[in-house]
Coordinates of N, CA and C in Angstrom, one line a residue:
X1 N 16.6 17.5 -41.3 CA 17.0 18.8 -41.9 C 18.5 18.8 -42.0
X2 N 19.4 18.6 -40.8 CA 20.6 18.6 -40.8 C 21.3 17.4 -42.0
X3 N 20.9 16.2 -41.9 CA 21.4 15.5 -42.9 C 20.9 15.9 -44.3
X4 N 19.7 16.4 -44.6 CA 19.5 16.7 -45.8 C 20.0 18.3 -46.4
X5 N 20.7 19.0 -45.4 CA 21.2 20.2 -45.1 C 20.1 20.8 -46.1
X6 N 18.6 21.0 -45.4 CA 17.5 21.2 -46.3 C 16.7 21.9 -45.0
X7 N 16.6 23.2 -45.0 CA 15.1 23.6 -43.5 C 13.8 23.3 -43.8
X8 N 13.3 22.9 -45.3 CA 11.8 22.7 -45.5 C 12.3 21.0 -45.3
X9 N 11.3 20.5 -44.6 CA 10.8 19.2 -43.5 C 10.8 18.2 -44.6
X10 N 9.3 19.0 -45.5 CA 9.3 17.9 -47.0 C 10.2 18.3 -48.0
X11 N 11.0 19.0 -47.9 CA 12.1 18.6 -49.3 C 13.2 17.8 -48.4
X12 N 13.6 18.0 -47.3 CA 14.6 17.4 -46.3 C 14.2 16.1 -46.6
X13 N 13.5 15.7 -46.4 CA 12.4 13.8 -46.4 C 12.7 13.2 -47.4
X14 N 12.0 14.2 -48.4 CA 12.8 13.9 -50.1 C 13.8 13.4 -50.2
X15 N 14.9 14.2 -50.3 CA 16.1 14.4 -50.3 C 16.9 13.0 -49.6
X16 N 15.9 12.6 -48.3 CA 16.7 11.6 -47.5 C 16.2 10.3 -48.2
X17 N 15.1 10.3 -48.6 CA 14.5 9.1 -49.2 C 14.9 8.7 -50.5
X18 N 15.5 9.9 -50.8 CA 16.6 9.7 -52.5 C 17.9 8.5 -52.1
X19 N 18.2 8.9 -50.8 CA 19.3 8.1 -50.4 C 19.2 6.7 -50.2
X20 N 17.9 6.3 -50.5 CA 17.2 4.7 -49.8 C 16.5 4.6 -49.3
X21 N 16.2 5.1 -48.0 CA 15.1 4.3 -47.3 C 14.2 4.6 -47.7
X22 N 13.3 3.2 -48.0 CA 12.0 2.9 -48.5 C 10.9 4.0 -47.6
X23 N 11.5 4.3 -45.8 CA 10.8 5.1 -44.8 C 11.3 5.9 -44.2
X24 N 10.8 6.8 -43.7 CA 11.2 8.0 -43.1 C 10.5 8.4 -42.0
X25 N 10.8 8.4 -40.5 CA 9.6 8.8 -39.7 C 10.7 10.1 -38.9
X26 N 9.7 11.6 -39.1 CA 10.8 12.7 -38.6 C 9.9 13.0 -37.0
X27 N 10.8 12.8 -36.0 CA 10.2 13.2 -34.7 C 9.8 14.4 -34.5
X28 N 9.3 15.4 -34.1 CA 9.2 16.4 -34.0 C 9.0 17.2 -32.2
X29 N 9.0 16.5 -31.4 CA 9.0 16.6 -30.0 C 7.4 16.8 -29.6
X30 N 7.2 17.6 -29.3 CA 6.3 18.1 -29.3 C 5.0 18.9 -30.1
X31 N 5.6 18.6 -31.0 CA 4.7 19.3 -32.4 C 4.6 17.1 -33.2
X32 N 4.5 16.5 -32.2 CA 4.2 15.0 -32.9 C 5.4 14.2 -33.8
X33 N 4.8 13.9 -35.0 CA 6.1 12.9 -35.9 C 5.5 13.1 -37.2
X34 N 6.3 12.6 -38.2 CA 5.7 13.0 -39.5 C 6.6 11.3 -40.4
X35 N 5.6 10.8 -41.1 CA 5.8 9.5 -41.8 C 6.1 9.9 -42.9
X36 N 6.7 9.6 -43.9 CA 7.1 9.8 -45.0 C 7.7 8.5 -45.5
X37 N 6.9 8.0 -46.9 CA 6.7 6.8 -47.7 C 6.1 6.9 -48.8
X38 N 6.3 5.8 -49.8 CA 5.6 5.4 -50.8 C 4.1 6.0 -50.8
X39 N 3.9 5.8 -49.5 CA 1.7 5.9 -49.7 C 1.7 7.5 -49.5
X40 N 2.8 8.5 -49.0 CA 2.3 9.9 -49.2 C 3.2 10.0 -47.3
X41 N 2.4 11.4 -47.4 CA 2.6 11.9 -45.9 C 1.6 11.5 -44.7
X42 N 2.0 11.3 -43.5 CA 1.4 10.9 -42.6 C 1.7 12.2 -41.2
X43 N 0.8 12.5 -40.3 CA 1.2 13.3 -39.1 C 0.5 12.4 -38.3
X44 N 1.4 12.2 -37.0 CA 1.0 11.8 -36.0 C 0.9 13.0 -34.8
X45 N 0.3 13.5 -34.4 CA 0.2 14.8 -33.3 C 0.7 14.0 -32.0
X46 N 1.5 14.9 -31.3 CA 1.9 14.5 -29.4 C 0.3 14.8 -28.9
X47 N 0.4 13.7 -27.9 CA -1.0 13.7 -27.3 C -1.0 15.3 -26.5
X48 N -2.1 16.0 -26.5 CA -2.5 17.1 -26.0 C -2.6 16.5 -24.3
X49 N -1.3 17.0 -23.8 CA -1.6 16.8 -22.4 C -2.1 18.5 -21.3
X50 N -3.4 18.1 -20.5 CA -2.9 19.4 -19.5 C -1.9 19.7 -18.4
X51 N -1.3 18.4 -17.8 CA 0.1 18.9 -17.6 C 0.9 17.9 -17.8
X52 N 2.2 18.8 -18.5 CA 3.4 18.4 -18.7 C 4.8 18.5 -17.8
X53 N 5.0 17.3 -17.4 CA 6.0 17.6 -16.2 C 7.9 17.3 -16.6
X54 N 8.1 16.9 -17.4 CA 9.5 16.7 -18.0 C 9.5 15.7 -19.2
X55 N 10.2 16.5 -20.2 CA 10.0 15.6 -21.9 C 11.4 14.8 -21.7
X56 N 12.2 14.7 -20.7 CA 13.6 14.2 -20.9 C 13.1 12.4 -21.6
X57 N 13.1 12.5 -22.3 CA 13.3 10.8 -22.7 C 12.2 10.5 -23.6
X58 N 11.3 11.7 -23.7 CA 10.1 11.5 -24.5 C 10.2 10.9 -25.8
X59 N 11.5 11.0 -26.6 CA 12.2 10.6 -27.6 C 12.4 9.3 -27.9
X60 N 12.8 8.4 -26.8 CA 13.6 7.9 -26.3 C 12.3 6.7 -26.2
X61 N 11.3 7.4 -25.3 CA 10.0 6.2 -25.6 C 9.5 6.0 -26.6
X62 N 9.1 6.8 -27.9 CA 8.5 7.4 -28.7 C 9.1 6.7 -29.6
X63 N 10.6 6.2 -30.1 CA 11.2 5.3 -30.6 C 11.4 3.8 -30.1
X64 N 11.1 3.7 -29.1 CA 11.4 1.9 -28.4 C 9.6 1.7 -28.5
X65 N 9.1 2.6 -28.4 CA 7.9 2.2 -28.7 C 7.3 1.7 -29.7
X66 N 7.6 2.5 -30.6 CA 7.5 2.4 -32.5 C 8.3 1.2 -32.8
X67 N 9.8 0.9 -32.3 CA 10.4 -0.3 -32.5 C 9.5 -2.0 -32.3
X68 N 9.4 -1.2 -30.8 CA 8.1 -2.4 -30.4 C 7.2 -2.7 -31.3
X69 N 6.5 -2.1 -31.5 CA 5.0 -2.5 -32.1 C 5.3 -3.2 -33.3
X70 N 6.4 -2.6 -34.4 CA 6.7 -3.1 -35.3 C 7.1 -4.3 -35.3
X71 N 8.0 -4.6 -34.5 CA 8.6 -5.4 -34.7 C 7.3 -7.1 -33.7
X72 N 6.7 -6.4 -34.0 CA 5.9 -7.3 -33.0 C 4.7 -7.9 -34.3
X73 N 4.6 -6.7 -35.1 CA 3.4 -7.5 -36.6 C 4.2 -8.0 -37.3
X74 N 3.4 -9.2 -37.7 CA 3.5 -10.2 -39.0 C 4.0 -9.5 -40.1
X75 N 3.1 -8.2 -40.4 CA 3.4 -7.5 -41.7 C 3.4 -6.0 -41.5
X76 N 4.3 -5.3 -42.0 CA 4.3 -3.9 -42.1 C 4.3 -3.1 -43.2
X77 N 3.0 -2.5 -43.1 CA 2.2 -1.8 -44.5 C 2.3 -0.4 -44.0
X78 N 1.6 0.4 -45.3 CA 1.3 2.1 -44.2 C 0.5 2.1 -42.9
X79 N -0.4 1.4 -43.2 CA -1.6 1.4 -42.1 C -1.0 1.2 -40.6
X80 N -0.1 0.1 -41.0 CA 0.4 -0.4 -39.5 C 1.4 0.5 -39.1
X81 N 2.6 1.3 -40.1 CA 3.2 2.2 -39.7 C 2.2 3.3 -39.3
X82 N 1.4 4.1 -39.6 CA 0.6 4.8 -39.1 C 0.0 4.2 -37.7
X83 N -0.3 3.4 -37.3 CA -0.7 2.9 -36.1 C 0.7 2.8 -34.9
X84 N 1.5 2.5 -35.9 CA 2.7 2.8 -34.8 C 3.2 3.9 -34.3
X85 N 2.9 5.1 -35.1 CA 3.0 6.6 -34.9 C 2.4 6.8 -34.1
X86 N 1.3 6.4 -33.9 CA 0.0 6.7 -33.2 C 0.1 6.0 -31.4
X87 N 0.7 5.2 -31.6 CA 0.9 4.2 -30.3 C 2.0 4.3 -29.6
X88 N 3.3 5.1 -30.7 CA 4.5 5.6 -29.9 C 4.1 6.9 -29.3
X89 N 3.5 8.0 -30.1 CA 3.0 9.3 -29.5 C 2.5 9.1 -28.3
X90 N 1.6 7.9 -28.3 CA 0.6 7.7 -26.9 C 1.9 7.5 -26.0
X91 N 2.7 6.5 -26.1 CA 3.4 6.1 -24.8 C 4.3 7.4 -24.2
X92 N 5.1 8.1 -25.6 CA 5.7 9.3 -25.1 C 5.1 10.0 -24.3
X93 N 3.8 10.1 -24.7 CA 3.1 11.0 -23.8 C 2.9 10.9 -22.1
X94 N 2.9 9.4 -21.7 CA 3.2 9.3 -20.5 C 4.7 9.5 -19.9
X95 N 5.4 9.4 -20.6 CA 6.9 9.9 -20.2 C 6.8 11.5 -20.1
X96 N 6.1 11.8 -20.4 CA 6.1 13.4 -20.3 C 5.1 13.7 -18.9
X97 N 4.6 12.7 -18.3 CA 4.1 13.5 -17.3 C 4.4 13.1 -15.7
X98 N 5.8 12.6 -16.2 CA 6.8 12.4 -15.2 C 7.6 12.8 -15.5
X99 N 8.9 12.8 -13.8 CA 10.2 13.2 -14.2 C 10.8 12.0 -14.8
X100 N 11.6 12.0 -15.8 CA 12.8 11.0 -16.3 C 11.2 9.9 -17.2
X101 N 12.0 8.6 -17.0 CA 11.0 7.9 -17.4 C 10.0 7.2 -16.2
X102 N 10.0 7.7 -15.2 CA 9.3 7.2 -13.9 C 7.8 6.8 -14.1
X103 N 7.1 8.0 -15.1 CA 5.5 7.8 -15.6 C 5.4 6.4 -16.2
X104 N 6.4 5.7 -17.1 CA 6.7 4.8 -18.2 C 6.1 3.3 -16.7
X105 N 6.8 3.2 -15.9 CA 7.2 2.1 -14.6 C 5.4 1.7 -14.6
X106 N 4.4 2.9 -14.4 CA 3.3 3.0 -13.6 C 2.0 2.1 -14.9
X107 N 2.6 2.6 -15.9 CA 2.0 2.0 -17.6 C 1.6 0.9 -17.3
X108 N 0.2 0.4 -18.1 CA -0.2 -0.7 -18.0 C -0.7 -0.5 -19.6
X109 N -1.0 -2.0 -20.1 CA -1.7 -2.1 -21.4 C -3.3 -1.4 -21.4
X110 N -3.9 -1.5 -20.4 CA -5.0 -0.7 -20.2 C -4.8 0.7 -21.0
X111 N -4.2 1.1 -20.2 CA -4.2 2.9 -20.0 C -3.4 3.2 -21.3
X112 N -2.5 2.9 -21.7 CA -2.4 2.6 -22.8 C -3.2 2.6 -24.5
X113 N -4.1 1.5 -24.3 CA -5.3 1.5 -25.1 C -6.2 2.7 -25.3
X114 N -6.5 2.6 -23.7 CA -6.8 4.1 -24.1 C -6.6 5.7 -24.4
X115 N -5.6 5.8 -24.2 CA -5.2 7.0 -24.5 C -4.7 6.9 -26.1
X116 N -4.4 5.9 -26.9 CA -4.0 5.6 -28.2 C -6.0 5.5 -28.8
X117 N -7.0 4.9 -28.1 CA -8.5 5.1 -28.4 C -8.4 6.8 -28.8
X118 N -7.7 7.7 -27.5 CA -8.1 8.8 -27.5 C -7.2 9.7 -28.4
X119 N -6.1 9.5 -28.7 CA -5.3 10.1 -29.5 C -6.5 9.7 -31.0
X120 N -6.1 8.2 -31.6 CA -6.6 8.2 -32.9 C -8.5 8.9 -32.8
X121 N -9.1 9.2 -31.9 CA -10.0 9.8 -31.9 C -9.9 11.1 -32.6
X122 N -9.0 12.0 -31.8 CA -8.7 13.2 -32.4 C -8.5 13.2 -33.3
X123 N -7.9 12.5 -34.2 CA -7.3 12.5 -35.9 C -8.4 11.9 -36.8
X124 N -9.3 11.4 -35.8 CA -10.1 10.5 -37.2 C -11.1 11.6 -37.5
X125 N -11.5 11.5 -39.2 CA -12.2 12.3 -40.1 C -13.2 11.5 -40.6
X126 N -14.5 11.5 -39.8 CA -15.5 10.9 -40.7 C -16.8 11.6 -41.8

């Protein structure tokens, strides 16, 4: 919004993607992230936690996360950017149920999977 000095979300997007980038991913904290590309719009929702103990860095995983994943496929299409949305939300989410990043230390690939099973659960439309 501030760089597109624009308050609607999708004209801001717009406006930024006039500038170049082929992608646009807008964090939104706790109201999730929003993809913006070629293939249309994308929402990724923050995982619905019942308790939330400190967001400090939620950000912060939620991007090194997304970095990760990507940078980790062969190829990056929508699908896979959509799956990265979906897998940084998951990690954020355990940063949020610690103080600082301390929940992040306890993380395993396991628990992980699952709660990215359980996030894209909620979103899927069959």
């Amino acid at each position: 919004r501030q760089l597109a000095e624009e308050h609607n979300i999708r004209k801001a997007a717009a406006k930024v993607l006039k500038m170049g980038p082929k992608t646009l991913v807008v964090k939104r904290g706790e109201y999730g992230a929003m993809l913006f590309d070629s293939a249309g719009v994308f929402f990724a929702p923050a995982f619905p936690l019942e308790d939330e103990v400190d967001p400090t860095g939620a950000g912060d995983s939620f991007a090194g996360a997304l970095f990760g994943f990507l940078a980790r496929e062969k190829r990056v299409d929508a699908r896979t950017l959509r799956l990265g949305l979906l897998t940084a939300a998951s990690v954020a989410s355990f940063n949020v149920e610690g103080v600082g990043n301390a929940a992040l230390g306890k993380l395993t690939r396991e628990r992980l999977a699952e709660r990215l099973a359980e996030l894209t659960q909620l979103v899927r439309v069959e």
